[in-house]
Every structure is written in structure tokens, then in C-alpha cells.
Amino acid sequence: MAKQEDQFKKVLSHAKEYGYVFQSSEIYDGLSAVYDYAQNGVELKKNIRDYWWKAMVQMHENIVGIDASILMHPTTWKASGHVDAFNDPLIDNKDSKKRYRADVLVEDYCAKIEGKIDKEVAKAAKRFGDAFNKEEFVSTNGRVVGYQEKINSILSRMASSLEKEDLADVKLLIEELGIADPLTGSKNWTEVKQFNLMFGTQIGASAESSTQVYLRPETAQGIFVNFLNVQKTGRMKIPFGIAQTGKAFRNEIVARQFIFRMREFEQMEMQFFVKPGTQKEWYTNWKETRMKWHLSLGMGADNYRFHDHEKLAHYADAASDIEFKFPFGFKELEGIHSRTDFDLKAHEEHSGKKLQYFDHEENKSYTPFVVETSIGLDRMFLAVFSNSLKEEELENGTTRTVLKLPGVLAPFKAAVLPLVKKDGLPEVAREILNDLKWDFNVFYDEKDAVGKRYRRQDANGTPFCITVDHQTLEDKTVTIRHRDTMEQKRVAIAELKDIIKAEVAVKTWLQKM
Ligand code: ATP
């Protein structure tokens, strides 16, 4: 646990030190759970968004994008169920005055039991060596099976109490499990209450004529209300999808995990409209496709798992999360939901407008069913960033900090470094830079010894360093150094573009899907 916390602290300080993420309005001591992306962070975030957009929109001829407004007609949120049901169960500790999500306290308790399972598995793996069969072990070892049964019974009781709105039982569960305030150890809890997560505001000039509106808590509804407009003007045939990326706002009760849970964040969502009855097939299909997208980035299959939901949201007939192993354990990164025809039907009812699709093959109209894939851009940023940050021991006994970002996502693809600041080397370096920058984001650095500059680029995540030296003036060759292997090669300037492209092009990575 301490190791995990240390790793997470390193992630936070590296993100700040290297210009990836700053606290919002830091000079005023920040605003809780609100962050700004800095000069490198904005590039990484844009590259993740592009990688998603290309995979979802550009590579699918039946998926198109939109960009809807953050403010929407307030009835949207009545229809979607957010006004009445977008709540989290909160609980306060009377001694520490700290506020928690009751369900998260219980989930964290279960994560601790899961930690015990992991320990048993690690011990057994060591004992049995190559002959170790993890699946068999976890399904037959008495202690592990007992732990797993305990987790299942706790989670299913909580799911059923939340479903029935039996908040008293959620509190009872917390008491029975002896869950204490993680910060102070106090078990002096208030009752569990529901808390609506939407931010409200007013639209209009005067108090009398103003209307209550909300900052959207998800981007999906902007897609649903535009469904027919897009279908008609784009002459889309079912099955088809509408994708969107954009800001969403939630007044989260507990927001203590950096950019994992923010009050203002960005989502990348795609709603896929299908013929009723085919939704299960498409749901399975999108689960697979989305997992392949994650795996294409090469961050390790062991770091992902599906978590199929027991408690389904009011609109869903199936739901699963893709969980990622963050520095603080496995947590939701993306949700894949089979949303039925709930949203379109609800908007038909509240707006009085038909939102149906006429199927020429079947010669009838129907309300399509929807399968949604929804991923948090900031969470994806944290997954990529934390997974890429490594401390490496080198052969000469020193260590280096290296940010092994997938090349396609790295803010800068290469840094051009004149060996010395004289003899015409900076001029040649700038010529190379000026040529490369038409195709890639390239960095120029001439300050300090070249070894130091290499380290700086390693920590910054730049895949290549290109060094211009005196030989360059004679034969138009440079040294290109690879971030991960630290291997250096002498190549012709004319070859640089192809070398960089082979490593960082979207195609190189997406083709792995
Ligand atoms: P959680 O259970 O963690 O609160 P959720 O199930 O409410 O998440 P969804 O409504 O399914 O999340 O939203 C889809 C995605 O949006 C999530 O998988 C996550 O990546 C992202 N997301 C949701 N809430 C936040 C937040 N407060 N900050 C950052 N990303 C978020």
C-alpha cells in the first residue's frame, strides 16, 4: 500500500514539474477537484482525444461526430432522469467532519480483501513456480474462495439496498463491517443521504425571467436530442453511431484522487443506434472493440479487466466497466452500457416529438436501442501517464526517470539538440527542426550538456533525440537516440522523417487493434 502511495505521489509531482497538470487557480490555493492542463498536458490530452476520434469516427464509415452545447434545455435532464435520480449516497463522519460516498467506503473495504487475495496468489505463484495455474488456484484455494465469497456477498447486499433506496441498510452495512474514517479511524457516522450531483445555474438577465439550467453531467444527452437531425441530414442507416467529446460537470462528493475524479472533466462518448433485439450482440461487440483499442497502446493486458455490473442504472439492460490498474488499484476507466430505448423514448415523451427511425428494409418505424461507450479523457490521461512513469536503474549504477508514453500520444515526437552552441550547429539544428515541424511537434533545446538534455527529454516522454554535431556539417548525418532503448544510431537527415513516422503514426498503433 505504501509503495502504491509513493508511486502515486511521484505521478503527482512529475505531472506538475514537467508541465503536464497544474492545480486550478493555484495562486489562490486551488479549487478542490479542478485541474488545468499545462503546456505538455494539453498536447497529451489532445493526442489521446485524436487517437479515440480516429479509431471511432474516421475508421468507421457508419459513425459520425457532433459537438453539442454544454447548456441544454432543462427538460432534457428531467427526461434523462438526472433531476430525480442522479444521486450518490453520502455519509459524514461526525468527528472528522469529512464527507464520503457510502458506496465507495464499502468498495474500498472490498478492495482491501482483494489485496489479501492478491497476496495469496503471489505467495502461491512463488511456491509453485512455472507449474502455477492462477485460475485453478483462485477457484480451489479455501482461503481465497472464502475472501471472494465475502466480497460478493457485501457487494450484492449493497447493490440491492441501493436499488431499493434502503439507505439505512447501507449505513448498517458500514457499521457491521466496522468501516472507519480512512483519515482518522473514527466510526461515528451520520445517516446515509442522497445528494444530487448536477451543477445548477441561471440563464437570463433578471431574477424574474431567469430559468434554472444545468451544466451537463454527461455528453450523451446532446447526442440523443440530436439523433433524428443527424440521422436525416447524414442519411444514416441503422446500425450507426454518433460520437462526441466534451466537458461534463459533476459536483462529486469526494474528489481526492487527482484527475481521476474531477468536478469538471471531459468525456469521449459514442452512442450506437441499433435495431431492437440486436443490442446484446452489439454490446458484446463494442466491449471487445473498446478493449482492443486500449490494448493497442501496449500498456499491458494485465492492467485491464472487465467488471460486469450487478446493479444496473435505470436506463440499462447490461453494463460493464473496463477497469484499469491505477496507482491506487483497479478502477473504472470506461463504461460500456446497453441503454435500451430508454433515452429516446423519454425524450419523445417529454418533447412530444417523434424520435423514430424508418427502416426501409423492414418497412416500419421503431425506436432504436442504444449501446454506449463512454470513457473519461482525464482518466485515460491518468492511466497513460501513471503507467508510463518509470524509474530505471542503468548499467553504470545511476538511475533515470523516463516517461515511456506510447509514441503516438507523446506531446513532442522529437527534440533537436545541437551538440554545442557554436560553429554553426544551432543553425543546422534549426533547419532540421523547421523541416520536421510540418509533420510533427518537435522541441528545440541547446541549453546544458547533451547528456542532461537527454535526461530532460526522457522525463518529458519525447521518443527521439536528434543530435547535430560537427560531422553533420560534413556529411549531413545526425545521431538519433531512442528514448526507451537509449540506443544511438547515425542516420542521414533525409531519413529522419520516416524513422519518426514509423514510431509515432496513428496507423502504426491503431493497426495493432
Ligand atoms: P464513477 O463510478 O467512477 O463515479 P460513473 O460510473 O459515474 O463513474 P459514467 O457516468 O459511466 O461514470 O461516466 C463515463 C466515464 O466518465 C467514466 O468511466 C469515467 O472515465 C468518466 N468520469 C465519470 N465521472 C468522472 C469524474 N468525476 N472525473 C473524471 N472522469 C469521470
Coordinates of C-alpha atoms and ligand atoms in Angstrom, one line a residue:
M1 CA 0.0 0.0 0.0
A2 CA 2.8 2.4 1.0
K3 CA 4.5 1.6 -2.3
Q4 CA 1.3 2.4 -4.2
E5 CA 1.0 5.7 -2.4
D6 CA 4.7 6.6 -3.1
Q7 CA 4.2 5.8 -6.8
F8 CA 1.1 8.0 -6.8
K9 CA 2.9 10.9 -5.2
K10 CA 5.6 10.6 -7.8
V11 CA 3.0 10.8 -10.5
L12 CA 1.5 14.0 -9.0
S13 CA 4.9 15.7 -8.6
H14 CA 6.1 14.6 -12.1
A15 CA 2.9 15.9 -13.6
K16 CA 3.5 19.3 -12.1
E17 CA 7.3 19.5 -12.5
Y18 CA 7.2 18.6 -16.2
G19 CA 4.3 20.9 -17.2
Y20 CA 1.5 18.3 -17.6
V21 CA -1.1 19.2 -14.9
F22 CA -1.4 22.1 -12.6
Q23 CA -3.9 22.7 -9.8
S24 CA -6.6 25.2 -11.0
S25 CA -6.0 28.8 -9.7
E26 CA -3.1 27.6 -7.6
I27 CA -2.1 31.1 -6.5
Y28 CA -5.4 31.1 -4.5
D29 CA -4.6 27.7 -3.1
G30 CA -6.5 25.9 -5.8
L31 CA -10.1 24.7 -6.2
S32 CA -11.0 21.3 -5.0
A33 CA -11.0 18.6 -7.7
V34 CA -10.5 21.1 -10.5
Y35 CA -7.2 21.0 -12.6
D36 CA -5.6 22.7 -15.5
Y37 CA -3.6 21.0 -18.3
A38 CA -0.3 22.7 -18.8
Q39 CA 1.9 23.0 -21.9
N40 CA 2.7 19.3 -22.2
G41 CA -0.5 18.1 -20.7
V42 CA -2.6 19.8 -23.3
E43 CA -0.7 18.0 -26.1
L44 CA -1.0 14.6 -24.5
K45 CA -4.7 15.2 -23.9
K46 CA -5.3 16.3 -27.5
N47 CA -3.4 13.2 -28.8
I48 CA -5.5 10.9 -26.7
R49 CA -8.6 12.6 -27.9
D50 CA -7.4 12.3 -31.5
Y51 CA -6.5 8.7 -31.1
W52 CA -10.0 7.9 -29.8
W53 CA -11.7 10.1 -32.5
K54 CA -9.7 8.4 -35.3
A55 CA -10.5 4.9 -34.0
M56 CA -14.2 5.7 -33.5
V57 CA -15.1 8.1 -36.3
Q58 CA -12.5 8.1 -39.0
M59 CA -12.2 4.3 -39.1
H60 CA -16.0 3.6 -39.1
E61 CA -18.0 4.8 -42.0
N62 CA -21.2 4.4 -40.0
I63 CA -20.1 6.7 -37.1
V64 CA -20.1 10.5 -37.3
G65 CA -19.3 13.1 -34.8
I66 CA -21.1 16.2 -33.3
D67 CA -20.2 18.9 -30.8
A68 CA -23.3 19.8 -28.7
S69 CA -23.5 22.6 -26.2
I70 CA -22.8 22.3 -22.5
L71 CA -26.0 24.1 -21.7
M72 CA -29.2 22.3 -22.8
H73 CA -32.9 22.8 -22.4
P74 CA -33.6 22.0 -18.7
T75 CA -36.3 19.4 -19.7
T76 CA -33.5 17.3 -21.1
W77 CA -32.4 16.4 -17.6
K78 CA -35.9 15.7 -16.4
A79 CA -36.4 13.3 -19.3
S80 CA -33.0 11.6 -18.8
G81 CA -33.7 11.0 -15.1
H82 CA -30.9 13.2 -13.9
V83 CA -33.1 15.7 -12.0
D84 CA -34.7 12.9 -10.0
A85 CA -32.1 10.2 -9.9
F86 CA -28.5 11.4 -10.5
N87 CA -27.6 11.0 -6.8
D88 CA -24.8 9.5 -4.8
P89 CA -25.2 8.2 -1.3
L90 CA -23.2 10.4 1.0
I91 CA -22.2 9.9 4.7
D92 CA -20.4 12.3 7.0
N93 CA -18.1 11.4 9.8
K94 CA -19.3 13.3 12.9
D95 CA -15.9 13.6 14.5
S96 CA -13.7 14.4 11.5
K97 CA -16.5 16.3 9.6
K98 CA -15.2 14.6 6.5
R99 CA -17.7 13.6 3.8
Y100 CA -17.6 10.3 1.9
R101 CA -19.5 8.3 -0.6
A102 CA -21.0 5.5 1.3
D103 CA -20.7 3.1 -1.6
V104 CA -17.1 4.0 -2.1
L105 CA -16.3 3.2 1.6
V106 CA -17.8 -0.2 1.1
E107 CA -16.0 -0.8 -2.2
D108 CA -12.7 0.3 -0.7
Y109 CA -13.3 -2.2 2.1
C110 CA -13.7 -4.9 -0.5
A111 CA -10.6 -3.8 -2.4
K112 CA -8.7 -4.5 0.8
I113 CA -10.0 -8.0 0.8
E114 CA -9.0 -8.2 -2.8
G115 CA -5.5 -7.2 -1.8
K116 CA -5.4 -10.2 0.5
I117 CA -6.3 -12.4 -2.4
D118 CA -3.5 -10.9 -4.5
K119 CA -1.1 -11.7 -1.7
E120 CA -2.2 -15.3 -1.5
V121 CA -1.8 -15.6 -5.3
A122 CA 1.7 -14.0 -5.3
K123 CA 2.8 -16.4 -2.5
A124 CA 1.4 -19.4 -4.3
A125 CA 3.0 -18.3 -7.6
K126 CA 6.3 -18.1 -5.9
R127 CA 5.9 -21.5 -4.2
F128 CA 4.7 -23.4 -7.4
G129 CA 6.9 -21.6 -9.9
D130 CA 6.2 -22.5 -13.5
A131 CA 3.6 -25.1 -12.6
F132 CA 1.4 -22.4 -11.1
N133 CA -2.1 -22.2 -12.5
K134 CA -3.7 -19.0 -11.3
E135 CA -7.3 -19.8 -12.4
E136 CA -7.2 -23.2 -10.7
F137 CA -5.7 -21.7 -7.6
V138 CA -8.3 -18.9 -7.1
S139 CA -11.2 -21.3 -7.7
T140 CA -10.0 -24.0 -5.3
N141 CA -7.9 -22.5 -2.5
G142 CA -10.1 -22.4 0.6
R143 CA -8.9 -19.1 1.9
V144 CA -9.1 -17.3 -1.5
V145 CA -12.6 -18.7 -2.2
G146 CA -13.7 -17.5 1.3
Y147 CA -12.4 -14.0 0.6
Q148 CA -14.1 -13.9 -2.8
E149 CA -17.5 -15.1 -1.3
K150 CA -17.2 -12.3 1.3
I151 CA -16.7 -9.7 -1.4
N152 CA -19.6 -11.0 -3.4
S153 CA -22.0 -11.0 -0.5
I154 CA -21.0 -7.5 0.6
L155 CA -21.4 -6.0 -2.9
S156 CA -24.6 -7.8 -3.7
R157 CA -26.2 -6.6 -0.4
M158 CA -25.1 -3.1 -1.1
A159 CA -26.4 -3.2 -4.7
S160 CA -29.8 -4.5 -3.6
S161 CA -30.0 -1.9 -0.7
L162 CA -29.2 1.0 -3.1
E163 CA -31.6 -0.4 -5.7
K164 CA -34.4 -0.3 -3.1
E165 CA -33.2 3.1 -1.8
D166 CA -32.8 1.4 1.6
L167 CA -30.1 3.8 2.8
A168 CA -30.5 2.7 6.5
D169 CA -29.2 -0.7 5.4
V170 CA -26.2 0.8 3.7
K171 CA -25.3 2.5 7.0
L172 CA -25.9 -0.7 8.9
L173 CA -23.6 -2.5 6.4
I174 CA -20.9 0.1 7.1
E175 CA -21.3 -0.4 10.8
E176 CA -21.4 -4.2 10.6
L177 CA -18.1 -4.2 8.6
G178 CA -16.6 -1.9 11.2
I179 CA -15.6 0.6 8.5
A180 CA -13.8 3.6 10.0
D181 CA -13.0 7.1 8.6
P182 CA -9.8 6.4 6.5
L183 CA -8.3 9.6 7.7
T184 CA -9.0 9.5 11.4
G185 CA -10.2 6.0 12.3
S186 CA -13.5 7.3 13.8
K187 CA -16.6 5.2 13.4
N188 CA -19.0 7.9 14.4
W189 CA -21.1 8.2 11.2
T190 CA -24.3 10.2 10.3
E191 CA -27.2 8.6 8.4
V192 CA -26.7 8.0 4.7
K193 CA -28.3 10.6 2.5
Q194 CA -28.8 11.1 -1.3
F195 CA -27.0 14.0 -2.9
N196 CA -27.7 15.3 -6.5
L197 CA -24.5 15.7 -8.5
M198 CA -25.7 18.3 -11.0
F199 CA -24.4 21.9 -11.0
G200 CA -27.3 24.3 -11.5
T201 CA -27.2 27.8 -12.7
Q202 CA -29.5 30.5 -14.1
I203 CA -29.9 31.7 -17.7
G204 CA -31.4 35.1 -18.4
A205 CA -30.9 38.7 -17.3
S206 CA -33.4 39.4 -14.5
A207 CA -34.3 37.3 -11.5
E208 CA -38.0 37.1 -12.6
S209 CA -37.3 35.9 -16.2
S210 CA -34.4 33.6 -15.4
T211 CA -34.6 29.9 -15.9
Q212 CA -32.8 27.2 -14.0
V213 CA -30.4 25.3 -16.2
Y214 CA -27.7 22.7 -15.6
L215 CA -24.1 22.2 -16.7
R216 CA -24.4 18.9 -18.5
P217 CA -23.4 15.9 -16.2
E218 CA -22.7 13.8 -19.3
T219 CA -22.3 14.4 -23.0
A220 CA -24.7 11.6 -24.1
Q221 CA -27.9 13.6 -23.9
G222 CA -26.6 16.1 -26.5
I223 CA -26.4 13.1 -28.9
F224 CA -29.9 11.8 -28.1
V225 CA -31.6 15.1 -28.7
N226 CA -29.8 15.4 -32.0
F227 CA -30.4 11.8 -33.0
L228 CA -33.0 12.5 -35.7
N229 CA -31.3 15.6 -37.1
V230 CA -28.1 13.7 -37.6
Q231 CA -29.8 10.6 -39.0
K232 CA -31.8 12.6 -41.5
T233 CA -29.1 15.1 -42.7
G234 CA -26.4 12.4 -42.7
R235 CA -28.8 9.8 -44.3
M236 CA -27.5 7.4 -41.7
K237 CA -28.8 3.8 -41.8
I238 CA -29.1 1.7 -38.7
P239 CA -26.8 0.5 -37.2
F240 CA -24.9 3.8 -36.9
G241 CA -23.2 5.8 -34.2
I242 CA -22.8 9.4 -33.1
A243 CA -19.6 10.3 -31.3
Q244 CA -18.8 13.4 -29.2
T245 CA -16.0 14.6 -26.9
G246 CA -16.6 17.4 -24.5
K247 CA -16.8 18.8 -21.0
A248 CA -19.1 17.4 -18.3
F249 CA -19.6 18.6 -14.8
R250 CA -20.4 16.7 -11.6
N251 CA -20.5 18.0 -8.1
E252 CA -18.6 14.9 -6.8
I253 CA -18.9 14.3 -3.1
V254 CA -15.4 13.0 -2.7
A255 CA -12.7 14.1 -5.1
R256 CA -9.3 13.3 -3.7
Q257 CA -7.7 11.3 -6.4
F258 CA -6.2 14.0 -8.6
I259 CA -7.6 13.9 -12.1
F260 CA -9.3 10.5 -11.6
R261 CA -12.4 12.2 -10.1
M262 CA -12.9 15.8 -11.0
R263 CA -15.8 18.2 -10.8
E264 CA -15.2 19.4 -14.4
F265 CA -13.9 16.7 -16.7
E266 CA -14.1 15.6 -20.3
Q267 CA -15.8 12.6 -21.8
M268 CA -15.4 10.8 -25.1
E269 CA -18.7 9.1 -25.8
M270 CA -20.3 7.2 -28.7
Q271 CA -23.9 6.2 -28.9
F272 CA -24.6 3.4 -31.3
F273 CA -28.2 3.1 -32.5
V274 CA -29.3 -0.5 -33.3
K275 CA -32.3 -2.5 -34.2
P276 CA -34.3 -3.6 -31.1
G277 CA -33.3 -7.2 -30.3
T278 CA -29.8 -6.9 -31.6
Q279 CA -28.5 -4.9 -28.6
K280 CA -26.8 -7.8 -26.8
E281 CA -24.8 -8.7 -29.9
W282 CA -23.6 -5.1 -30.3
Y283 CA -22.9 -4.7 -26.6
T284 CA -20.6 -7.7 -26.8
N285 CA -19.1 -6.4 -29.9
W286 CA -18.3 -3.0 -28.5
K287 CA -16.9 -4.4 -25.3
E288 CA -14.4 -6.3 -27.5
T289 CA -13.6 -3.4 -29.8
R290 CA -13.0 -1.0 -27.0
M291 CA -10.8 -3.4 -25.1
K292 CA -8.7 -3.8 -28.3
W293 CA -8.3 -0.1 -28.6
H294 CA -6.9 0.0 -25.1
L295 CA -4.6 -2.9 -25.7
S296 CA -3.3 -1.3 -29.0
L297 CA -1.5 1.2 -26.8
G298 CA 0.7 -1.5 -25.4
M299 CA 0.3 -0.7 -21.7
G300 CA 0.0 -4.4 -20.7
A301 CA -3.1 -6.7 -20.8
D302 CA -2.7 -7.4 -17.1
N303 CA -3.6 -3.8 -16.4
Y304 CA -7.1 -4.2 -17.7
R305 CA -10.2 -6.2 -16.7
F306 CA -13.9 -6.1 -17.2
H307 CA -16.3 -5.6 -14.4
D308 CA -19.8 -6.5 -15.3
H309 CA -22.4 -4.6 -13.3
E310 CA -24.8 -6.3 -10.9
K311 CA -26.7 -3.1 -10.1
L312 CA -27.9 -1.6 -13.4
A313 CA -28.7 2.1 -13.9
H314 CA -32.3 2.9 -14.5
Y315 CA -31.7 3.1 -18.3
A316 CA -29.6 -0.1 -18.8
D317 CA -30.2 -3.8 -19.6
A318 CA -26.5 -4.6 -19.4
A319 CA -23.4 -2.7 -18.3
S320 CA -19.7 -3.3 -17.9
D321 CA -16.7 -1.3 -17.0
I322 CA -13.2 -1.5 -18.4
E323 CA -11.1 -1.2 -15.3
F324 CA -7.5 -0.1 -15.3
K325 CA -4.8 -0.7 -12.7
F326 CA -4.2 2.8 -11.5
P327 CA -1.6 3.5 -8.8
F328 CA -4.4 3.2 -6.2
G329 CA -5.7 -0.1 -7.6
F330 CA -8.2 -1.3 -10.3
K331 CA -10.8 1.4 -11.0
E332 CA -13.3 2.2 -13.7
L333 CA -11.8 3.8 -16.8
E334 CA -14.6 3.3 -19.3
G335 CA -18.2 2.2 -19.3
I336 CA -20.0 0.2 -21.9
H337 CA -23.7 0.3 -21.5
S338 CA -26.7 -1.2 -23.3
R339 CA -29.1 1.7 -22.7
T340 CA -32.2 0.2 -24.4
D341 CA -34.6 2.7 -25.9
F342 CA -34.9 4.5 -22.6
D343 CA -33.4 7.8 -23.6
L344 CA -35.1 8.2 -27.0
K345 CA -38.5 7.2 -25.6
A346 CA -38.1 9.6 -22.6
H347 CA -37.3 12.5 -24.9
E348 CA -40.2 11.6 -27.2
E349 CA -42.5 11.7 -24.2
H350 CA -41.2 15.0 -22.8
S351 CA -40.8 16.8 -26.1
G352 CA -43.9 15.4 -27.8
K353 CA -41.7 14.9 -30.9
K354 CA -41.3 11.6 -32.6
L355 CA -37.7 10.2 -32.4
Q356 CA -38.2 7.1 -34.5
Y357 CA -36.3 5.6 -37.4
F358 CA -38.0 4.4 -40.5
D359 CA -36.4 1.1 -41.5
H360 CA -36.8 0.7 -45.3
E361 CA -35.9 -3.0 -45.3
E362 CA -38.5 -3.8 -42.7
N363 CA -40.9 -1.1 -44.0
K364 CA -41.7 0.1 -40.4
S365 CA -40.7 2.7 -37.9
Y366 CA -39.3 1.9 -34.5
T367 CA -37.3 3.5 -31.6
P368 CA -33.7 2.2 -31.9
F369 CA -31.9 0.7 -29.0
V370 CA -28.6 2.2 -28.0
V371 CA -25.2 0.8 -27.0
E372 CA -23.0 3.4 -25.5
T373 CA -19.2 3.5 -25.0
S374 CA -18.2 6.2 -22.5
I375 CA -14.6 7.0 -21.4
G376 CA -13.2 9.8 -19.3
L377 CA -10.5 11.6 -21.2
D378 CA -8.9 12.7 -17.9
R379 CA -8.9 9.2 -16.5
M380 CA -7.4 7.9 -19.7
F381 CA -4.7 10.6 -19.3
L382 CA -4.0 9.4 -15.8
A383 CA -3.9 5.8 -16.9
V384 CA -1.4 6.6 -19.6
F385 CA 0.7 9.0 -17.6
S386 CA 0.9 6.9 -14.4
N387 CA 1.7 3.7 -16.4
S388 CA 4.4 5.4 -18.4
L389 CA 6.4 6.9 -15.5
K390 CA 9.3 4.6 -14.7
E391 CA 12.5 4.8 -12.6
E392 CA 15.2 2.8 -14.3
E393 CA 18.5 1.5 -12.9
L394 CA 21.2 1.9 -15.5
E395 CA 24.3 -0.2 -16.1
N396 CA 26.6 2.4 -14.7
G397 CA 24.7 2.4 -11.4
T398 CA 22.8 5.6 -11.9
T399 CA 19.0 5.9 -12.3
R400 CA 17.0 7.7 -14.8
T401 CA 13.4 8.9 -14.7
V402 CA 11.7 8.1 -18.0
L403 CA 8.1 8.7 -19.2
K404 CA 7.5 5.9 -21.6
L405 CA 4.5 7.4 -23.3
P406 CA 3.2 5.5 -26.3
G407 CA 4.9 7.4 -29.2
V408 CA 1.6 8.2 -30.8
L409 CA 0.5 10.1 -27.7
A410 CA 3.7 11.8 -26.7
P411 CA 3.5 15.6 -26.7
F412 CA 6.7 16.1 -28.6
K413 CA 7.9 13.4 -31.0
A414 CA 11.5 14.5 -31.2
A415 CA 13.9 17.0 -29.7
V416 CA 16.6 18.6 -31.9
L417 CA 19.8 19.3 -30.0
P418 CA 22.9 21.0 -31.3
L419 CA 25.9 19.4 -29.5
V420 CA 27.4 22.9 -28.8
K421 CA 26.0 26.4 -29.2
K422 CA 28.6 27.5 -31.8
D423 CA 30.3 26.5 -35.1
G424 CA 27.0 26.8 -37.0
L425 CA 25.5 23.8 -35.3
P426 CA 22.4 25.7 -33.9
E427 CA 21.7 26.9 -37.4
V428 CA 21.7 23.4 -38.9
A429 CA 19.6 22.1 -35.9
R430 CA 17.0 24.8 -36.6
E431 CA 16.9 23.9 -40.3
I432 CA 16.1 20.3 -39.3
L433 CA 13.5 21.5 -36.8
N434 CA 11.9 23.8 -39.3
D435 CA 11.5 20.9 -41.8
L436 CA 10.3 18.4 -39.3
K437 CA 7.7 20.7 -37.7
W438 CA 5.5 20.5 -40.7
D439 CA 4.8 16.9 -39.8
F440 CA 5.5 16.6 -36.0
N441 CA 5.5 18.5 -32.8
V442 CA 9.3 19.0 -32.3
F443 CA 11.3 20.6 -29.5
Y444 CA 14.5 22.6 -29.7
D445 CA 17.0 22.6 -26.8
E446 CA 20.5 23.9 -26.8
K447 CA 21.0 24.5 -23.0
D448 CA 23.3 22.4 -20.8
A449 CA 25.4 19.3 -21.6
V450 CA 23.8 16.9 -24.1
G451 CA 23.5 14.1 -21.5
K452 CA 21.5 16.4 -19.3
R453 CA 19.3 17.3 -22.2
Y454 CA 18.7 13.6 -23.0
R455 CA 17.5 13.0 -19.4
R456 CA 15.2 16.0 -19.6
Q457 CA 13.6 14.6 -22.8
D458 CA 13.4 11.1 -21.2
A459 CA 11.4 12.6 -18.3
N460 CA 9.3 14.5 -20.7
G461 CA 8.3 11.5 -22.7
T462 CA 9.9 12.5 -26.0
P463 CA 10.5 9.3 -28.1
F464 CA 13.6 10.7 -30.1
C465 CA 16.5 13.0 -29.6
I466 CA 18.3 14.2 -32.7
T467 CA 21.8 15.5 -32.1
V468 CA 23.6 17.7 -34.5
D469 CA 27.4 17.6 -34.3
H470 CA 30.4 18.7 -36.3
Q471 CA 30.2 15.6 -38.5
T472 CA 26.7 16.8 -39.5
L473 CA 28.3 19.7 -41.3
E474 CA 30.4 17.4 -43.4
D475 CA 28.1 14.5 -44.3
K476 CA 24.6 15.6 -43.4
T477 CA 24.1 12.8 -40.8
V478 CA 22.9 13.1 -37.2
T479 CA 22.7 10.9 -34.2
I480 CA 19.2 9.7 -33.4
R481 CA 18.7 8.4 -29.8
H482 CA 15.7 6.3 -28.9
R483 CA 14.1 7.1 -25.5
D484 CA 13.3 3.6 -24.4
T485 CA 16.3 1.6 -25.5
M486 CA 18.7 4.6 -25.3
E487 CA 20.3 3.2 -28.5
Q488 CA 22.0 5.8 -30.7
K489 CA 22.3 5.5 -34.4
R490 CA 24.0 7.6 -37.1
V491 CA 21.5 8.3 -39.9
A492 CA 21.1 10.7 -42.8
I493 CA 19.0 13.8 -42.1
A494 CA 16.9 12.8 -45.1
E495 CA 15.9 9.6 -43.2
L496 CA 14.6 11.3 -40.1
K497 CA 11.0 11.8 -41.2
D498 CA 10.5 8.1 -42.0
I499 CA 12.1 6.9 -38.8
I500 CA 10.0 9.1 -36.6
K501 CA 6.8 8.4 -38.6
A502 CA 7.2 4.7 -38.3
E503 CA 7.2 5.0 -34.5
V504 CA 4.5 7.7 -33.9
A505 CA 2.0 7.5 -36.7
V506 CA -1.6 6.7 -35.6
K507 CA -1.7 4.0 -38.2
T508 CA 1.3 2.2 -36.7
W509 CA -0.6 1.9 -33.4
L510 CA -4.2 1.5 -34.5
Q511 CA -3.3 -1.3 -36.8
K512 CA -2.5 -3.3 -33.7
M513 CA -6.2 -3.4 -32.9
Ligands
ATP1 P1 -17.7 6.5 -11.2 O1 -18.4 5.2 -10.8 O2 -16.2 6.4 -11.1 O3 -18.3 7.7 -10.5 P2 -19.5 6.6 -13.3 O4 -19.9 5.2 -13.5 O5 -20.4 7.6 -12.7 O6 -18.0 6.7 -12.7 P3 -20.1 7.2 -16.1 O7 -21.3 8.0 -15.7 O8 -20.3 5.9 -16.6 O9 -19.2 7.1 -14.8 O10 -19.1 8.1 -17.0 C1 -18.3 7.5 -18.0 C2 -16.9 7.8 -17.8 O11 -16.6 9.2 -17.5 C3 -16.3 7.0 -16.6 O12 -15.9 5.7 -17.0 C4 -15.1 7.9 -16.3 O13 -14.0 7.5 -17.1 C5 -15.5 9.3 -16.6 N1 -15.9 10.0 -15.4 C6 -17.0 10.0 -14.7 N2 -17.0 10.8 -13.7 C7 -15.8 11.4 -13.7 C8 -15.2 12.4 -12.9 N3 -15.8 12.9 -11.9 N4 -13.9 12.8 -13.2 C9 -13.3 12.3 -14.3 N5 -13.8 11.3 -15.1 C10 -15.1 10.9 -14.8

